[in-house]
mmCIF file of N, CA and C in Angstrom:
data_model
loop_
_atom_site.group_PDB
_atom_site.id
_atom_site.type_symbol
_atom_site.label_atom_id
_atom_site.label_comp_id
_atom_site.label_asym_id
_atom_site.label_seq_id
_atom_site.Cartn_x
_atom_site.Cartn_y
_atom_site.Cartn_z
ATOM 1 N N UNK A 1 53.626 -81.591 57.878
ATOM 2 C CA UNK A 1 52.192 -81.658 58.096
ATOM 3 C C UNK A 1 51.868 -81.772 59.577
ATOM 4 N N UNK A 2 52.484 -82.379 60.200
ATOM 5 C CA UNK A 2 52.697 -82.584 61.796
ATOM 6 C C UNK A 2 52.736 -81.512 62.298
ATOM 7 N N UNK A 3 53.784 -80.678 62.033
ATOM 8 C CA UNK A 3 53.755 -79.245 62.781
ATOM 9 C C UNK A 3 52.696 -78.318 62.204
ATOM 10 N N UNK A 4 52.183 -78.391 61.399
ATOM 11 C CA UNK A 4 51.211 -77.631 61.254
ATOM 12 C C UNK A 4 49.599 -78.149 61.900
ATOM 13 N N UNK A 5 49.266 -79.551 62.119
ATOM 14 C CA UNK A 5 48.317 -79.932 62.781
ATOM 15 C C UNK A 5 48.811 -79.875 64.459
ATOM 16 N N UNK A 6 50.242 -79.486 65.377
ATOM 17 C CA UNK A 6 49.964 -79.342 66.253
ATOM 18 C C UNK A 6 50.247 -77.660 66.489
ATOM 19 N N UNK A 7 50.432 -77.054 65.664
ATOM 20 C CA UNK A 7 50.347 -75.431 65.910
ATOM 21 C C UNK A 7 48.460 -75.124 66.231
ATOM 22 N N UNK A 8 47.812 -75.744 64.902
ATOM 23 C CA UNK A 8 46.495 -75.360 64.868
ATOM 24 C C UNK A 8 45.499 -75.909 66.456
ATOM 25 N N UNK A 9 46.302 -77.311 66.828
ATOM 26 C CA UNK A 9 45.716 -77.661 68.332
ATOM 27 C C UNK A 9 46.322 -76.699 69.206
ATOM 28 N N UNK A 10 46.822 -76.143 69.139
ATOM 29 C CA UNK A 10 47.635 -75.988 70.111
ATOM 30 C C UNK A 10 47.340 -74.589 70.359
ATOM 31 N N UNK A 11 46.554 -73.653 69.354
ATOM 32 C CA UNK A 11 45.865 -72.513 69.385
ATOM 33 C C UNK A 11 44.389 -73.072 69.957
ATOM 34 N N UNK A 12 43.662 -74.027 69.868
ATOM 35 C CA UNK A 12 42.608 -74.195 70.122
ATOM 36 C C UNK A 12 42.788 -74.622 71.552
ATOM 37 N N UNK A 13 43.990 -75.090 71.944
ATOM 38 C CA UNK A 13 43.836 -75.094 73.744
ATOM 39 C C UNK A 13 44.446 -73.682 74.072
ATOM 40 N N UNK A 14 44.331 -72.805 73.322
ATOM 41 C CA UNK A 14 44.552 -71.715 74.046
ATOM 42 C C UNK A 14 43.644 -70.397 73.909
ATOM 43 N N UNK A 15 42.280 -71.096 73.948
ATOM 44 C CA UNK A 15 41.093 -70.651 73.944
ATOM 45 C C UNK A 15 40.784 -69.474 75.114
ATOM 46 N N UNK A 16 39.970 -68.793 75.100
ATOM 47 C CA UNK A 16 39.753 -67.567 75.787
ATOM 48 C C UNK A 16 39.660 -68.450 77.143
ATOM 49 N N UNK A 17 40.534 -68.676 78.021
ATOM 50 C CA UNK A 17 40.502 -68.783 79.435
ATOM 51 C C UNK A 17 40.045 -67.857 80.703
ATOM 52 N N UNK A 18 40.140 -66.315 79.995
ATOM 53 C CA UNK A 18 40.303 -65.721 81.101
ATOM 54 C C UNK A 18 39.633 -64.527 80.458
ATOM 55 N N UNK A 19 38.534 -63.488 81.340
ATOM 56 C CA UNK A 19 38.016 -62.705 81.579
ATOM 57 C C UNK A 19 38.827 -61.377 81.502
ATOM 58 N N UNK A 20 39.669 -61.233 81.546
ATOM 59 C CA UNK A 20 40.672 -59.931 82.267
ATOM 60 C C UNK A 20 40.286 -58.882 81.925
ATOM 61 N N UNK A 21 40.472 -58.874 80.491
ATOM 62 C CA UNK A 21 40.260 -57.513 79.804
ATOM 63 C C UNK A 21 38.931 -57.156 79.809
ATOM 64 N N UNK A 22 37.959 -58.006 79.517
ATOM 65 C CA UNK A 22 36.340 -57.738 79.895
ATOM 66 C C UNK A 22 36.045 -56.650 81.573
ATOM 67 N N UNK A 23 36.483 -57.852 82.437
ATOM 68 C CA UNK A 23 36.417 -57.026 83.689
ATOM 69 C C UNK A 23 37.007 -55.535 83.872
ATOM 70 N N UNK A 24 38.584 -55.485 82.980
ATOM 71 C CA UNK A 24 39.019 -54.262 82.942
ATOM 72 C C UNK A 24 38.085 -53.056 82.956
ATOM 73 N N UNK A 25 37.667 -53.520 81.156
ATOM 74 C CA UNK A 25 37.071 -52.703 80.739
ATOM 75 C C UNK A 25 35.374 -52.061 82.246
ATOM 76 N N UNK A 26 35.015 -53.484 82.321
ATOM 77 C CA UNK A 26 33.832 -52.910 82.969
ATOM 78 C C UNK A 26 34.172 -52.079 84.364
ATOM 79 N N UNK A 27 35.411 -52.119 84.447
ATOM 80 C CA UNK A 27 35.431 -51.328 85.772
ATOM 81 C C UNK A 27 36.212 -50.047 85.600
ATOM 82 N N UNK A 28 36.517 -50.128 84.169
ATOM 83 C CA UNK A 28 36.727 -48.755 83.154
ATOM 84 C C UNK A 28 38.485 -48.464 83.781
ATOM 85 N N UNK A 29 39.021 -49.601 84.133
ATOM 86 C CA UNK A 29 40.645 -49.600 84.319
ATOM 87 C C UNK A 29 41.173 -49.958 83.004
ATOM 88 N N UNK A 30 42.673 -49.827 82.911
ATOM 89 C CA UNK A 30 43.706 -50.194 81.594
ATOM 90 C C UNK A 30 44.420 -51.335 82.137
ATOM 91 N N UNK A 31 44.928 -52.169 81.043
ATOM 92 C CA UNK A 31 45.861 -52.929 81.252
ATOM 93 C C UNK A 31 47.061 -52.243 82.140
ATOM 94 N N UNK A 32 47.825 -51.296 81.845
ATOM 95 C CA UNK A 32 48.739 -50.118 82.193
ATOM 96 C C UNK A 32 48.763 -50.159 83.810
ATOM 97 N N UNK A 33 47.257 -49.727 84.088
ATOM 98 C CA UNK A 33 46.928 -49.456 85.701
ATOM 99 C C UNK A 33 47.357 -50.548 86.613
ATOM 100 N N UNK A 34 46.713 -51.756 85.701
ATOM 101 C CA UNK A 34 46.601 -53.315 86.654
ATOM 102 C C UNK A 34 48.239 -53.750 86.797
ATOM 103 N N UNK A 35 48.971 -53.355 85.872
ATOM 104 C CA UNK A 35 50.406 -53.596 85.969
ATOM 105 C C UNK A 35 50.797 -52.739 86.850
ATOM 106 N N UNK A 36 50.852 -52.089 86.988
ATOM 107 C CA UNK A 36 51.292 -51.067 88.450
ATOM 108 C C UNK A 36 50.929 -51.503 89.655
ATOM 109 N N UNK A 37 49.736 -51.613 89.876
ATOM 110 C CA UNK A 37 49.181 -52.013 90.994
ATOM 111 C C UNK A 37 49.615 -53.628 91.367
ATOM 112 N N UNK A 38 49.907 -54.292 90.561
ATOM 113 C CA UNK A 38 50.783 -55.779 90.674
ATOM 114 C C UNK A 38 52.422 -55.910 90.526
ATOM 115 N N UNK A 39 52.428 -54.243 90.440
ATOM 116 C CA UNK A 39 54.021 -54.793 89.866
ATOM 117 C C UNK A 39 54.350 -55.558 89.104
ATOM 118 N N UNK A 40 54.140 -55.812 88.119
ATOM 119 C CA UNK A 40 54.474 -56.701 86.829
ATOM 120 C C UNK A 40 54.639 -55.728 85.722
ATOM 121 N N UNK A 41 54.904 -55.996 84.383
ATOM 122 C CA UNK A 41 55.353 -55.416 83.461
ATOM 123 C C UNK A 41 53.441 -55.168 82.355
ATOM 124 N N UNK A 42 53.643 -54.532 81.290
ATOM 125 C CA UNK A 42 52.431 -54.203 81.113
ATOM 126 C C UNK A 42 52.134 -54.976 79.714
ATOM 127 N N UNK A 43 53.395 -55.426 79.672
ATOM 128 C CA UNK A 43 53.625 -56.690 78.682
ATOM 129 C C UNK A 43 53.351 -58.223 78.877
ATOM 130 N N UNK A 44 53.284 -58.077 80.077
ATOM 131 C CA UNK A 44 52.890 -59.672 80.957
ATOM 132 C C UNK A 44 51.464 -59.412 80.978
ATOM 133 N N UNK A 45 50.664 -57.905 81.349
ATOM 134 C CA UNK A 45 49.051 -58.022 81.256
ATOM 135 C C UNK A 45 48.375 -57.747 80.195
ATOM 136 N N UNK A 46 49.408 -57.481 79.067
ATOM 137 C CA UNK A 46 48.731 -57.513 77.588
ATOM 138 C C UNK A 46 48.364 -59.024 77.311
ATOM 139 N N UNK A 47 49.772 -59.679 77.757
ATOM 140 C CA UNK A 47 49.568 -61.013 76.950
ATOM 141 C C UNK A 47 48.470 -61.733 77.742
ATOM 142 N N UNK A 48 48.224 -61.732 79.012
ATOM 143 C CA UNK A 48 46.438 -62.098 79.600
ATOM 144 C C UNK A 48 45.687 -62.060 79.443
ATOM 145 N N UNK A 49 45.260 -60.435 78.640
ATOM 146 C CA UNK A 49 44.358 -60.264 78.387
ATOM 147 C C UNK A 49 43.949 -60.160 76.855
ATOM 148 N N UNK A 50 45.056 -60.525 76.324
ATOM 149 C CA UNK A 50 44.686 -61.581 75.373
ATOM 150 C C UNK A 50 45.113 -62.790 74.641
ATOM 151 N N UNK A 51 44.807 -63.627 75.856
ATOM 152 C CA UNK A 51 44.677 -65.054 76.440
ATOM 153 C C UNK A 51 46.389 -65.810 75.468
ATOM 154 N N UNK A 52 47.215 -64.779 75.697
ATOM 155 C CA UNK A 52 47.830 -65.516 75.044
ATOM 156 C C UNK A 52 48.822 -66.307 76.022
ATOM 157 N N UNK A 53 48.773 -65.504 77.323
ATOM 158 C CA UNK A 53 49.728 -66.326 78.382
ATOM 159 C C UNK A 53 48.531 -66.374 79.708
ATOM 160 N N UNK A 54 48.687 -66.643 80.237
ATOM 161 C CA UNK A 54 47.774 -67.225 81.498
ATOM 162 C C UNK A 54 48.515 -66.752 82.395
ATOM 163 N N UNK A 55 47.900 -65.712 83.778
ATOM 164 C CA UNK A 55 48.886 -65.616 85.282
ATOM 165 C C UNK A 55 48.482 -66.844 85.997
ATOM 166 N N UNK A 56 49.663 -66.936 87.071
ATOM 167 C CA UNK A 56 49.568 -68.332 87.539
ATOM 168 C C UNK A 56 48.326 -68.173 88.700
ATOM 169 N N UNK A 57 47.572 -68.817 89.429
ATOM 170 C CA UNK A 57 46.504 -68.970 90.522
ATOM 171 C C UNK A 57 46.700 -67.923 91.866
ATOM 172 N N UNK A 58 48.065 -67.717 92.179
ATOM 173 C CA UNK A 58 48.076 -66.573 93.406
ATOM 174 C C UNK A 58 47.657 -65.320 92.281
ATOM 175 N N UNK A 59 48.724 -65.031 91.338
ATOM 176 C CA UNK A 59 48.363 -63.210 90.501
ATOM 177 C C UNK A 59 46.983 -63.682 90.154
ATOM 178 N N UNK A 60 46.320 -64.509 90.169
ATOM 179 C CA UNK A 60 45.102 -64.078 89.661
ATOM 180 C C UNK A 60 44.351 -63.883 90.763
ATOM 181 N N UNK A 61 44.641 -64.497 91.662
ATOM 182 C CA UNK A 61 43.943 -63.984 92.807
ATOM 183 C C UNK A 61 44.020 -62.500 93.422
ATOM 184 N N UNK A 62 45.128 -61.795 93.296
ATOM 185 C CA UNK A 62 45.792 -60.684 93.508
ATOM 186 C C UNK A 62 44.830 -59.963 92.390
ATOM 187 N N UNK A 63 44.592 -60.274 91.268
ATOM 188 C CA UNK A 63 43.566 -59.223 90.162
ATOM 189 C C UNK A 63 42.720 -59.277 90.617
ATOM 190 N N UNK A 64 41.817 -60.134 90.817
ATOM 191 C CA UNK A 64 41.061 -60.294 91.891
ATOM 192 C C UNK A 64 40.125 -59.735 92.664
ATOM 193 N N UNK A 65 41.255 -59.374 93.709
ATOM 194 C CA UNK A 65 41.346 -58.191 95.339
ATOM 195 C C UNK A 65 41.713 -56.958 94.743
ATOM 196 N N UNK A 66 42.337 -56.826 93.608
ATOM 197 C CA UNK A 66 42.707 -55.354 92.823
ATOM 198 C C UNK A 66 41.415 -54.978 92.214
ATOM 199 N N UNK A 67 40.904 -55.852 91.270
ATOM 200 C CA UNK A 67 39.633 -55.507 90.859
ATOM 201 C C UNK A 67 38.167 -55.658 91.484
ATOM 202 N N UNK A 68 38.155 -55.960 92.732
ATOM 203 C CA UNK A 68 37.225 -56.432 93.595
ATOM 204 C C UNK A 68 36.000 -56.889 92.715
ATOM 205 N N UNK A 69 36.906 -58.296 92.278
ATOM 206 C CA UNK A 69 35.530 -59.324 91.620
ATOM 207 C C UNK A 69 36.257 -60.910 92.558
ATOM 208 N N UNK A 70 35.278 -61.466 92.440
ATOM 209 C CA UNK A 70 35.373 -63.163 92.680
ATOM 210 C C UNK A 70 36.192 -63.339 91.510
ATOM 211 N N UNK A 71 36.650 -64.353 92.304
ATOM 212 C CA UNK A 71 37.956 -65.492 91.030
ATOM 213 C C UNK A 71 37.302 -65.966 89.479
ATOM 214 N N UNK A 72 36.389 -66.325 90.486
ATOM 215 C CA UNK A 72 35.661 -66.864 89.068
ATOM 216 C C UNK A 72 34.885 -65.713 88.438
ATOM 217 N N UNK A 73 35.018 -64.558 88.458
ATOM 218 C CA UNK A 73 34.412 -63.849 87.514
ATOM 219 C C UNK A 73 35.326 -63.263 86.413
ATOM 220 N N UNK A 74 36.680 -63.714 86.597
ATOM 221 C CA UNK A 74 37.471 -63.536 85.566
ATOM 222 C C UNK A 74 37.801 -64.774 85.038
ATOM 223 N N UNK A 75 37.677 -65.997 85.172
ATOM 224 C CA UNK A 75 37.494 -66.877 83.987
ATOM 225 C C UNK A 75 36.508 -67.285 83.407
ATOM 226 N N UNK A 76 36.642 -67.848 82.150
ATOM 227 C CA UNK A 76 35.089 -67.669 81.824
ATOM 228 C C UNK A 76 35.282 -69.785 81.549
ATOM 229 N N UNK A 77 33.709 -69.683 82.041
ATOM 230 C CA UNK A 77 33.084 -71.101 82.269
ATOM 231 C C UNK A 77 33.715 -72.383 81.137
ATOM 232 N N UNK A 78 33.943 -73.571 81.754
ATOM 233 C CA UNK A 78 34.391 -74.273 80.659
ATOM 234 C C UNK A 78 33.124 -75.551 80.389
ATOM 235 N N UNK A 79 31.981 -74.931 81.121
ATOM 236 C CA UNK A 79 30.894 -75.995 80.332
ATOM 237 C C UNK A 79 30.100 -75.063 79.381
ATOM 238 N N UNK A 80 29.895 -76.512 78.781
ATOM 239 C CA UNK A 80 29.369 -76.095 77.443
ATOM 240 C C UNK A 80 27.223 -76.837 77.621
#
């Protein structure tokens, strides 16, 4: 019962953190592209963009300057 009440928390802290794929889309790029242009695998920007792994604070800054948005326009707000 334990492991099943900390699987279910443990999806709920891994709540939509991050913008990525939204911005993608609005700037009409692919996951595919943004991996090239970072050198990373396209398997590391699937799982970002959907929020299942998080890049650490420099690569996100690097998406960033790739996607010419502010930092904070790829995470999305944590007030409620």
């Amino acid at each position: 019962m334990f492991i099943i009440f900390a699987l279910k928390l443990n999806k709920l802290d891994m709540a939509d953190l991050n913008r990525i794929k939204v911005v993608l889309v609005e700037k009409k790029r692919t996951g595919k592209w943004l991996a090239e242009q970072l050198g990373k695998s396209s398997c590391a920007v699937s799982k970002w963009c959907s929020n299942t792994n998080q890049p650490d604070l420099h690569t996100l800054d690097q998406i960033a300057k790739i996607l010419d948005v502010d930092v904070k326009d790829l995470l999305n707000s944590t007030e409620k």
